[in-house]
Amino acid sequence: VIMVEWTRTLVVVYVNVFLYALCYQFQRPIEPFLVDKLTSGVDGAADSRQSYGQLQSFFSIVQTLGSPLMGLMVDRAGPKASFVLVFGGSALSYGILAMADSMGMLYLSKVPAMFQHAFLVAQAIVSVEVVAKDRAEALGLLMTCYTVGATVGPFAGGMLGATGDYFLGAKLATAGSILQVLLSLSLPPRPQHSKREPIDNAPNLSPRPQHGEPNQDNPGLLGSLRTVLSNNVVLSVLVTKVATSVANSISNTAKPLMLKNQFGLAEAGLGFTMSATMAANAMGGALSVGAMCRRMSNQTVVSCCLLGCGGMFGVSALLVTDKTSTTLTAALNQHLRPTLELPIAAPFVSVSILGSLLAFVMATVLTSVSTSAVAPELRGALMGVEHAMFSLARVGTPTLAVYILANHGPEAVSLVCGAIFLAVLVGWNFYASSLVFAVTADDDTKQD
């Protein structure tokens, strides 16, 4: 049962996040083909791959620079102005992409993507709009909306590209972004935390200035970041998130190669695996997060997820070998025939999906914890810091994943990722968990 109290703001936020993911994925699957087309007269396929990689690196750099700026924007200007800027930037980016006739135009289309942080803004809005006891569930639903859009979008984008028009997806994404701008205009100009949430652990808060009054205590960008990063709970959550995101990035980079090379999956099989994982995360966001948080404390949920992810990677290290998977699959098929016959990759894929679901639940709960530890007017800055650090954490991990896979084998990839999760589990239980308990207890006391 979903316990979140619905408001107009939440409905608009959830719809916008779904459309944001959908529009982004409309053009995403076609971009490699467009790069190939624009570089076909240069140095062939090798140059196309290199050009695409460089384009994605440029996109990541632009997004990293924009994350803290958009975080400050949502704190200072409110949800309406922030979403209008996000989707206005998206429309401009997709519009330039729809007219691109050179690699220079493709690079130019990525510049407005500096403001393309709808999920960051949405997380900050939900953290203010929803009271602490329902926040993890509300954030889980937010991720579900994004995941559904990200699941439907690639399929639709691929179908659009199959028509031969590589710009149709970008044109539809432009129109969708303009629609999101119009939807965002129905939002209130300021978050309603002063009425909805006097409950979080946010000491030393001065009253917010009224409209038109100068804010003498406005710390600015650097002051906001300094305040956020001086919070021990935030630092503990950030370390936990960044460390586990490194492990997840290593796994997500190596997994398609492992499925292709170890298990012989073709394009359709890889696509189905990605869709199944996204679907599991969507269901987890809608159902698992709220149910677990109502039955266990936040720190217990995180501990269970860390332990579960470490265990799943340990099992994956066993299943990734051809001999183990063949034996296990044969035993399962003996009981399932003639109703169903599983492919050899089924045990490995199943364990991977379960691990992905646990990581999803953990990340959602950690966001709920960190937002409860700072003042409502600093939550945008907090989300900006988180997203920037995630982008930086993913810069070197693909190269590291390929190195481990090529030099030490697929088992080593799973073992390294599992070791990271178990190391974080030790740190969480010996240090971070006590800090989180203090914040949670304070929230519960204030709500009572």
Tab-separated table of C-alpha atoms in Angstrom:
chain	number	residue	atom	x	y	z
A	1	VAL	CA	0.000	0.000	0.000
A	2	ILE	CA	1.386	3.396	-0.997
A	3	MET	CA	1.275	5.740	2.005
A	4	VAL	CA	2.545	8.937	0.345
A	5	GLU	CA	0.212	11.930	0.637
A	6	TRP	CA	-0.356	13.138	-2.917
A	7	THR	CA	-0.209	16.809	-3.861
A	8	ARG	CA	-0.341	18.661	-7.166
A	9	THR	CA	3.374	19.317	-6.895
A	10	LEU	CA	4.177	15.613	-6.520
A	11	VAL	CA	1.996	14.637	-9.467
A	12	VAL	CA	3.672	17.209	-11.725
A	13	VAL	CA	7.128	16.113	-10.532
A	14	TYR	CA	6.449	12.422	-11.192
A	15	VAL	CA	4.955	13.085	-14.633
A	16	ASN	CA	7.869	15.339	-15.544
A	17	VAL	CA	10.450	12.750	-14.487
A	18	PHE	CA	8.726	10.066	-16.586
A	19	LEU	CA	8.632	12.352	-19.637
A	20	TYR	CA	12.219	13.465	-19.020
A	21	ALA	CA	13.518	9.874	-19.130
A	22	LEU	CA	11.301	9.068	-22.110
A	23	CYS	CA	12.501	12.073	-24.146
A	24	TYR	CA	16.148	11.447	-23.290
A	25	GLN	CA	15.920	7.836	-24.448
A	26	PHE	CA	14.089	8.781	-27.658
A	27	GLN	CA	17.372	10.012	-29.104
A	28	ARG	CA	19.898	8.064	-27.023
A	29	PRO	CA	19.922	4.753	-29.007
A	30	ILE	CA	20.339	6.612	-32.308
A	31	GLU	CA	23.269	8.788	-31.291
A	32	PRO	CA	25.981	6.156	-32.022
A	33	PHE	CA	24.555	5.698	-35.530
A	34	LEU	CA	24.440	9.467	-36.046
A	35	VAL	CA	28.086	9.770	-34.971
A	36	ASP	CA	28.969	6.976	-37.375
A	37	LYS	CA	27.161	8.805	-40.184
A	38	LEU	CA	28.879	12.123	-39.472
A	39	THR	CA	32.354	10.554	-39.239
A	40	SER	CA	31.996	7.977	-42.020
A	41	GLY	CA	34.147	10.015	-44.382
A	42	VAL	CA	36.964	10.510	-41.895
A	43	ASP	CA	38.822	7.382	-40.782
A	44	GLY	CA	36.211	4.670	-40.713
A	45	ALA	CA	34.740	2.658	-37.863
A	46	ALA	CA	37.633	3.115	-35.458
A	47	ASP	CA	37.289	6.886	-35.684
A	48	SER	CA	33.532	6.576	-35.152
A	49	ARG	CA	33.987	4.663	-31.901
A	50	GLN	CA	36.604	7.104	-30.678
A	51	SER	CA	34.452	10.094	-31.611
A	52	TYR	CA	31.455	8.665	-29.795
A	53	GLY	CA	33.528	8.016	-26.673
A	54	GLN	CA	34.911	11.543	-26.724
A	55	LEU	CA	31.408	12.962	-27.163
A	56	GLN	CA	30.167	11.026	-24.124
A	57	SER	CA	33.150	12.167	-22.062
A	58	PHE	CA	32.380	15.775	-22.975
A	59	PHE	CA	28.755	15.215	-21.976
A	60	SER	CA	29.841	13.805	-18.586
A	61	ILE	CA	32.109	16.772	-17.931
A	62	VAL	CA	29.334	19.235	-18.761
A	63	GLN	CA	26.900	17.372	-16.498
A	64	THR	CA	29.416	17.295	-13.640
A	65	LEU	CA	29.890	21.059	-13.849
A	66	GLY	CA	26.142	21.672	-13.918
A	67	SER	CA	25.155	19.464	-10.973
A	68	PRO	CA	26.113	21.799	-8.085
A	69	LEU	CA	24.781	24.811	-9.985
A	70	MET	CA	21.357	23.210	-10.449
A	71	GLY	CA	21.382	22.127	-6.811
A	72	LEU	CA	21.858	25.730	-5.729
A	73	MET	CA	19.225	26.826	-8.259
A	74	VAL	CA	16.485	24.669	-6.752
A	75	ASP	CA	17.364	25.901	-3.248
A	76	ARG	CA	17.337	29.554	-4.218
A	77	ALA	CA	14.789	29.837	-7.030
A	78	GLY	CA	12.350	27.039	-6.181
A	79	PRO	CA	10.869	24.154	-8.189
A	80	LYS	CA	9.107	26.133	-10.909
A	81	ALA	CA	12.117	28.127	-12.107
A	82	SER	CA	14.418	25.105	-11.748
A	83	PHE	CA	12.252	22.803	-13.832
A	84	VAL	CA	11.687	25.516	-16.465
A	85	LEU	CA	15.474	25.914	-16.771
A	86	VAL	CA	16.030	22.127	-16.889
A	87	PHE	CA	13.460	21.452	-19.585
A	88	GLY	CA	14.243	24.646	-21.471
A	89	GLY	CA	17.857	23.489	-21.628
A	90	SER	CA	16.711	20.029	-22.704
A	91	ALA	CA	14.563	21.463	-25.502
A	92	LEU	CA	17.500	23.578	-26.724
A	93	SER	CA	19.857	20.572	-26.575
A	94	TYR	CA	17.492	18.284	-28.495
A	95	GLY	CA	16.640	21.086	-30.940
A	96	ILE	CA	20.322	21.562	-31.847
A	97	LEU	CA	20.714	17.787	-32.106
A	98	ALA	CA	17.765	17.630	-34.511
A	99	MET	CA	19.641	19.971	-36.887
A	100	ALA	CA	23.149	18.531	-36.418
A	101	ASP	CA	25.083	18.087	-39.649
A	102	SER	CA	28.571	17.854	-38.136
A	103	MET	CA	30.352	16.647	-35.025
A	104	GLY	CA	30.741	20.272	-33.987
A	105	MET	CA	26.952	20.584	-33.881
A	106	LEU	CA	26.735	17.430	-31.775
A	107	TYR	CA	29.188	18.883	-29.272
A	108	LEU	CA	27.237	22.142	-29.256
A	109	SER	CA	24.042	20.224	-28.482
A	110	LYS	CA	25.638	18.962	-25.260
A	111	VAL	CA	26.354	22.437	-23.854
A	112	PRO	CA	22.736	23.168	-22.782
A	113	ALA	CA	22.775	19.721	-21.138
A	114	MET	CA	24.624	21.448	-18.282
A	115	PHE	CA	21.134	22.228	-16.977
A	116	GLN	CA	19.714	18.776	-17.789
A	117	HIS	CA	19.316	17.578	-14.203
A	118	ALA	CA	15.601	16.903	-13.839
A	119	PHE	CA	16.094	13.947	-11.506
A	120	LEU	CA	18.317	16.003	-9.206
A	121	VAL	CA	15.686	18.760	-9.023
A	122	ALA	CA	12.910	16.211	-8.519
A	123	GLN	CA	14.750	14.535	-5.631
A	124	ALA	CA	15.244	17.895	-3.930
A	125	ILE	CA	11.562	18.815	-4.365
A	126	VAL	CA	10.311	15.456	-3.062
A	127	SER	CA	12.642	15.641	-0.054
A	128	VAL	CA	11.025	18.949	0.926
A	129	GLU	CA	7.443	18.176	-0.089
A	130	VAL	CA	7.187	14.798	1.696
A	131	VAL	CA	7.559	14.271	5.441
A	132	ALA	CA	10.444	12.125	6.660
A	133	LYS	CA	8.427	9.001	7.473
A	134	ASP	CA	7.157	8.736	3.874
A	135	ARG	CA	10.202	10.131	2.081
A	136	ALA	CA	11.960	6.865	1.210
A	137	GLU	CA	8.774	5.542	-0.377
A	138	ALA	CA	8.221	8.794	-2.292
A	139	LEU	CA	11.801	8.725	-3.596
A	140	GLY	CA	11.313	5.093	-4.593
A	141	LEU	CA	8.220	6.032	-6.590
A	142	LEU	CA	10.220	8.814	-8.218
A	143	MET	CA	12.820	6.310	-9.381
A	144	THR	CA	10.024	4.060	-10.619
A	145	CYS	CA	8.689	6.852	-12.850
A	146	TYR	CA	12.168	7.464	-14.231
A	147	THR	CA	12.754	3.748	-14.776
A	148	VAL	CA	9.484	3.251	-16.650
A	149	GLY	CA	10.348	6.133	-18.976
A	150	ALA	CA	13.889	4.796	-19.407
A	151	THR	CA	12.484	1.359	-20.259
A	152	VAL	CA	9.935	2.507	-22.852
A	153	GLY	CA	12.169	5.207	-24.364
A	154	PRO	CA	14.988	3.062	-25.838
A	155	PHE	CA	12.534	0.732	-27.568
A	156	ALA	CA	10.566	3.650	-29.017
A	157	GLY	CA	13.766	5.474	-29.983
A	158	GLY	CA	15.130	2.418	-31.738
A	159	MET	CA	11.894	2.029	-33.695
A	160	LEU	CA	12.029	5.702	-34.687
A	161	GLY	CA	15.613	5.337	-35.856
A	162	ALA	CA	14.732	2.229	-37.836
A	163	THR	CA	12.669	4.445	-40.133
A	164	GLY	CA	15.943	5.919	-41.388
A	165	ASP	CA	15.318	9.356	-39.885
A	166	TYR	CA	18.013	9.788	-37.237
A	167	PHE	CA	16.569	13.142	-36.171
A	168	LEU	CA	12.945	12.158	-35.546
A	169	GLY	CA	13.624	11.091	-31.968
A	170	ALA	CA	15.351	14.392	-31.205
A	171	LYS	CA	12.429	16.321	-32.709
A	172	LEU	CA	9.923	14.450	-30.537
A	173	ALA	CA	12.189	14.950	-27.506
A	174	THR	CA	12.198	18.684	-28.218
A	175	ALA	CA	8.397	18.762	-28.313
A	176	GLY	CA	8.214	16.683	-25.128
A	177	SER	CA	10.592	19.049	-23.332
A	178	ILE	CA	8.468	22.042	-24.311
A	179	LEU	CA	5.440	20.205	-22.879
A	180	GLN	CA	7.379	19.719	-19.631
A	181	VAL	CA	8.112	23.449	-19.471
A	182	LEU	CA	4.368	24.105	-19.674
A	183	LEU	CA	3.627	21.510	-16.978
A	184	SER	CA	6.263	23.077	-14.735
A	185	LEU	CA	4.532	26.445	-14.872
A	186	SER	CA	1.741	24.957	-12.721
A	187	LEU	CA	4.157	24.408	-9.831
A	188	PRO	CA	4.338	26.828	-6.895
A	189	PRO	CA	7.271	29.266	-7.108
A	190	ARG	CA	8.692	28.111	-3.788
A	191	PRO	CA	8.856	24.728	-2.012
A	192	GLN	CA	6.354	24.439	0.800
A	193	HIS	CA	8.702	23.126	3.493
A	194	SER	CA	7.773	25.852	5.979
A	195	LYS	CA	4.238	24.420	6.202
A	196	ARG	CA	4.817	20.778	5.419
A	197	GLU	CA	7.998	19.927	7.243
A	198	PRO	CA	9.165	21.206	10.598
A	199	ILE	CA	10.433	17.726	11.409
A	200	ASP	CA	13.920	17.223	10.102
A	201	ASN	CA	17.194	17.347	11.957
A	202	ALA	CA	18.194	20.775	10.735
A	203	PRO	CA	19.715	22.784	13.604
A	204	ASN	CA	20.526	26.485	13.569
A	205	LEU	CA	17.938	27.386	10.950
A	206	SER	CA	17.102	31.047	10.665
A	207	PRO	CA	13.661	32.076	9.387
A	208	ARG	CA	13.341	32.257	5.604
A	209	PRO	CA	13.084	35.816	4.305
A	210	GLN	CA	9.723	36.911	2.981
A	211	HIS	CA	9.296	37.648	-0.693
A	212	GLY	CA	11.149	40.816	-1.612
A	213	GLU	CA	13.304	40.892	1.537
A	214	PRO	CA	17.083	40.491	1.191
A	215	ASN	CA	18.473	37.289	2.639
A	216	GLN	CA	21.325	38.423	4.838
A	217	ASP	CA	22.280	34.856	5.690
A	218	ASN	CA	22.344	33.543	2.110
A	219	PRO	CA	25.610	31.601	2.065
A	220	GLY	CA	25.897	31.394	-1.727
A	221	LEU	CA	27.234	28.421	-3.651
A	222	LEU	CA	30.451	27.870	-1.718
A	223	GLY	CA	28.768	28.464	1.628
A	224	SER	CA	26.007	25.971	0.831
A	225	LEU	CA	28.502	23.348	-0.281
A	226	ARG	CA	30.638	23.949	2.807
A	227	THR	CA	27.628	23.544	5.092
A	228	VAL	CA	26.504	20.354	3.374
A	229	LEU	CA	29.956	18.772	3.353
A	230	SER	CA	30.587	19.625	7.029
A	231	ASN	CA	27.648	17.424	8.077
A	232	ASN	CA	28.922	14.053	9.345
A	233	VAL	CA	25.758	12.195	8.348
A	234	VAL	CA	25.946	13.579	4.810
A	235	LEU	CA	29.621	12.646	4.546
A	236	SER	CA	28.905	9.104	5.735
A	237	VAL	CA	26.093	8.697	3.221
A	238	LEU	CA	28.178	10.195	0.409
A	239	VAL	CA	31.107	7.858	1.104
A	240	THR	CA	28.709	4.899	1.180
A	241	LYS	CA	27.008	5.947	-2.064
A	242	VAL	CA	30.194	6.783	-3.960
A	243	ALA	CA	31.989	3.578	-2.928
A	244	THR	CA	29.035	1.389	-3.884
A	245	SER	CA	28.505	3.339	-7.128
A	246	VAL	CA	32.109	2.519	-8.074
A	247	ALA	CA	31.345	-1.177	-7.563
A	248	ASN	CA	28.084	-0.915	-9.492
A	249	SER	CA	29.782	0.960	-12.339
A	250	ILE	CA	32.473	-1.714	-12.598
A	251	SER	CA	29.798	-4.393	-12.661
A	252	ASN	CA	27.558	-2.592	-15.159
A	253	THR	CA	30.488	-2.068	-17.533
A	254	ALA	CA	31.681	-5.658	-17.380
A	255	LYS	CA	28.285	-7.371	-17.284
A	256	PRO	CA	27.350	-6.939	-20.979
A	257	LEU	CA	30.794	-8.214	-21.982
A	258	MET	CA	30.443	-11.179	-19.633
A	259	LEU	CA	26.979	-12.036	-20.949
A	260	LYS	CA	28.200	-11.751	-24.535
A	261	ASN	CA	31.504	-13.577	-24.201
A	262	GLN	CA	30.874	-16.076	-21.397
A	263	PHE	CA	27.272	-16.973	-22.160
A	264	GLY	CA	26.978	-16.118	-25.849
A	265	LEU	CA	24.036	-13.720	-25.561
A	266	ALA	CA	23.192	-11.818	-28.730
A	267	GLU	CA	21.720	-8.333	-29.028
A	268	ALA	CA	18.162	-9.435	-28.232
A	269	GLY	CA	19.289	-11.321	-25.140
A	270	LEU	CA	21.269	-8.372	-23.847
A	271	GLY	CA	18.327	-6.060	-24.466
A	272	PHE	CA	15.959	-8.357	-22.605
A	273	THR	CA	18.358	-8.539	-19.652
A	274	MET	CA	18.530	-4.737	-19.459
A	275	SER	CA	14.749	-4.435	-19.656
A	276	ALA	CA	14.250	-7.097	-16.977
A	277	THR	CA	16.653	-5.304	-14.655
A	278	MET	CA	14.903	-1.969	-15.200
A	279	ALA	CA	11.512	-3.575	-14.628
A	280	ALA	CA	12.709	-5.132	-11.369
A	281	ASN	CA	13.998	-1.770	-10.181
A	282	ALA	CA	10.695	-0.138	-11.111
A	283	MET	CA	8.740	-2.679	-9.084
A	284	GLY	CA	11.189	-2.312	-6.226
A	285	GLY	CA	10.731	1.435	-6.218
A	286	ALA	CA	6.963	1.138	-6.148
A	287	LEU	CA	6.678	-1.639	-3.562
A	288	SER	CA	9.865	-2.717	-1.791
A	289	VAL	CA	11.223	0.572	-0.437
A	290	GLY	CA	8.142	1.651	1.475
A	291	ALA	CA	7.429	-1.853	2.781
A	292	MET	CA	10.971	-2.368	4.057
A	293	CYS	CA	11.219	1.072	5.672
A	294	ARG	CA	7.928	0.570	7.531
A	295	ARG	CA	9.195	-2.699	9.002
A	296	MET	CA	12.860	-1.869	9.655
A	297	SER	CA	14.928	1.162	10.544
A	298	ASN	CA	16.817	2.969	7.802
A	299	GLN	CA	20.179	1.791	9.074
A	300	THR	CA	18.987	-1.843	9.148
A	301	VAL	CA	17.639	-1.616	5.594
A	302	VAL	CA	20.986	-0.249	4.361
A	303	SER	CA	22.932	-2.947	6.239
A	304	CYS	CA	20.756	-5.710	4.780
A	305	CYS	CA	21.139	-4.318	1.272
A	306	LEU	CA	24.918	-3.992	1.594
A	307	LEU	CA	25.187	-7.559	2.876
A	308	GLY	CA	22.810	-8.817	0.187
A	309	CYS	CA	24.702	-7.083	-2.625
A	310	GLY	CA	28.018	-8.440	-1.367
A	311	GLY	CA	26.505	-11.905	-1.226
A	312	MET	CA	25.017	-11.607	-4.704
A	313	PHE	CA	28.401	-10.681	-6.149
A	314	GLY	CA	29.940	-13.675	-4.362
A	315	VAL	CA	27.356	-15.976	-5.917
A	316	SER	CA	27.904	-14.302	-9.302
A	317	ALA	CA	31.606	-15.150	-9.083
A	318	LEU	CA	30.591	-18.823	-8.947
A	319	LEU	CA	27.896	-18.617	-11.607
A	320	VAL	CA	29.957	-16.715	-14.160
A	321	THR	CA	32.001	-19.842	-14.905
A	322	ASP	CA	30.648	-21.928	-17.763
A	323	LYS	CA	30.853	-25.201	-15.846
A	324	THR	CA	28.863	-24.028	-12.813
A	325	SER	CA	26.163	-22.316	-14.861
A	326	THR	CA	25.810	-25.276	-17.207
A	327	THR	CA	25.434	-27.718	-14.307
A	328	LEU	CA	22.937	-25.554	-12.425
A	329	THR	CA	20.883	-24.725	-15.518
A	330	ALA	CA	20.749	-28.375	-16.535
A	331	ALA	CA	19.481	-29.333	-13.068
A	332	LEU	CA	16.795	-26.640	-13.172
A	333	ASN	CA	15.692	-27.576	-16.678
A	334	GLN	CA	15.325	-31.193	-15.630
A	335	HIS	CA	12.568	-30.122	-13.219
A	336	LEU	CA	11.026	-27.508	-15.510
A	337	ARG	CA	10.727	-29.513	-18.737
A	338	PRO	CA	8.655	-29.596	-20.839
A	339	THR	CA	6.973	-26.409	-19.559
A	340	LEU	CA	10.058	-24.199	-19.680
A	341	GLU	CA	13.714	-24.431	-20.599
A	342	LEU	CA	16.071	-21.835	-19.168
A	343	PRO	CA	19.075	-20.473	-21.082
A	344	ILE	CA	22.511	-21.061	-19.616
A	345	ALA	CA	22.768	-17.415	-18.482
A	346	ALA	CA	19.537	-17.542	-16.439
A	347	PRO	CA	21.102	-18.160	-12.976
A	348	PHE	CA	23.700	-15.410	-13.442
A	349	VAL	CA	21.122	-12.944	-14.793
A	350	SER	CA	18.688	-13.710	-11.950
A	351	VAL	CA	21.323	-13.081	-9.298
A	352	SER	CA	22.384	-9.887	-11.065
A	353	ILE	CA	18.804	-8.595	-11.144
A	354	LEU	CA	18.346	-9.310	-7.441
A	355	GLY	CA	21.591	-7.496	-6.646
A	356	SER	CA	20.499	-4.528	-8.745
A	357	LEU	CA	17.191	-4.357	-6.870
A	358	LEU	CA	18.963	-4.369	-3.485
A	359	ALA	CA	21.338	-1.615	-4.643
A	360	PHE	CA	18.366	0.417	-5.835
A	361	VAL	CA	16.573	0.132	-2.478
A	362	MET	CA	19.759	1.029	-0.600
A	363	ALA	CA	20.433	4.138	-2.714
A	364	THR	CA	16.857	5.354	-2.250
A	365	VAL	CA	16.962	4.937	1.519
A	366	LEU	CA	20.349	6.655	1.730
A	367	THR	CA	18.934	9.654	-0.141
A	368	SER	CA	16.107	9.798	2.380
A	369	VAL	CA	18.629	9.707	5.226
A	370	SER	CA	20.917	12.414	3.834
A	371	THR	CA	18.056	14.803	3.048
A	372	SER	CA	16.782	14.407	6.614
A	373	ALA	CA	20.153	15.560	7.935
A	374	VAL	CA	20.210	19.013	6.319
A	375	ALA	CA	17.941	22.033	6.278
A	376	PRO	CA	15.230	21.987	3.582
A	377	GLU	CA	16.803	24.976	1.827
A	378	LEU	CA	20.096	23.064	1.456
A	379	ARG	CA	18.706	19.885	-0.092
A	380	GLY	CA	19.205	21.068	-3.647
A	381	ALA	CA	22.875	21.717	-2.898
A	382	LEU	CA	23.079	18.254	-1.337
A	383	MET	CA	21.618	16.604	-4.450
A	384	GLY	CA	23.994	18.643	-6.614
A	385	VAL	CA	26.996	17.383	-4.651
A	386	GLU	CA	25.763	13.790	-4.828
A	387	HIS	CA	25.194	13.824	-8.574
A	388	ALA	CA	28.530	15.535	-9.256
A	389	MET	CA	30.387	12.946	-7.178
A	390	PHE	CA	28.595	10.099	-8.950
A	391	SER	CA	29.665	11.496	-12.311
A	392	LEU	CA	33.267	11.753	-11.153
A	393	ALA	CA	33.176	8.241	-9.679
A	394	ARG	CA	32.151	6.848	-13.070
A	395	VAL	CA	34.973	8.508	-14.997
A	396	GLY	CA	37.638	5.842	-14.465
A	397	THR	CA	35.590	2.790	-13.552
A	398	PRO	CA	34.830	1.582	-17.122
A	399	THR	CA	38.554	1.404	-17.869
A	400	LEU	CA	39.192	-0.353	-14.552
A	401	ALA	CA	36.383	-2.845	-15.238
A	402	VAL	CA	37.783	-3.761	-18.659
A	403	TYR	CA	41.280	-4.122	-17.177
A	404	ILE	CA	40.109	-6.493	-14.428
A	405	LEU	CA	38.024	-8.510	-16.879
A	406	ALA	CA	40.796	-8.811	-19.453
A	407	ASN	CA	43.642	-9.592	-17.037
A	408	HIS	CA	41.976	-11.493	-14.195
A	409	GLY	CA	38.772	-12.919	-15.616
A	410	PRO	CA	35.044	-12.445	-14.932
A	411	GLU	CA	35.239	-14.027	-11.491
A	412	ALA	CA	37.610	-11.269	-10.366
A	413	VAL	CA	35.132	-8.596	-11.431
A	414	SER	CA	32.411	-10.036	-9.189
A	415	LEU	CA	34.826	-10.614	-6.301
A	416	VAL	CA	36.167	-7.044	-6.419
A	417	CYS	CA	32.644	-5.604	-6.450
A	418	GLY	CA	31.549	-7.877	-3.624
A	419	ALA	CA	34.605	-6.938	-1.551
A	420	ILE	CA	33.780	-3.237	-1.956
A	421	PHE	CA	30.232	-3.765	-0.699
A	422	LEU	CA	31.382	-5.831	2.294
A	423	ALA	CA	34.043	-3.241	3.196
A	424	VAL	CA	31.389	-0.522	3.079
A	425	LEU	CA	29.138	-2.711	5.255
A	426	VAL	CA	31.826	-2.832	7.952
A	427	GLY	CA	32.269	0.949	7.862
A	428	TRP	CA	28.506	1.510	7.870
A	429	ASN	CA	27.899	-0.623	10.956
A	430	PHE	CA	30.888	0.617	12.942
A	431	TYR	CA	30.552	4.342	12.235
A	432	ALA	CA	27.829	5.637	9.953
A	433	SER	CA	24.896	3.668	11.360
A	434	SER	CA	25.095	5.373	14.770
A	435	LEU	CA	24.954	8.811	13.139
A	436	VAL	CA	21.944	7.817	11.051
A	437	PHE	CA	20.198	6.442	14.143
A	438	ALA	CA	20.574	9.821	15.851
A	439	VAL	CA	18.972	11.621	12.893
A	440	THR	CA	16.162	9.055	12.599
A	441	ALA	CA	15.422	9.173	16.317
A	442	ASP	CA	15.313	12.954	16.237
A	443	ASP	CA	12.889	12.884	13.280
A	444	ASP	CA	10.621	10.390	15.040
A	445	THR	CA	10.609	12.454	18.224
A	446	LYS	CA	9.667	15.636	16.369
A	447	GLN	CA	6.918	13.902	14.411
A	448	ASP	CA	5.422	12.481	17.620
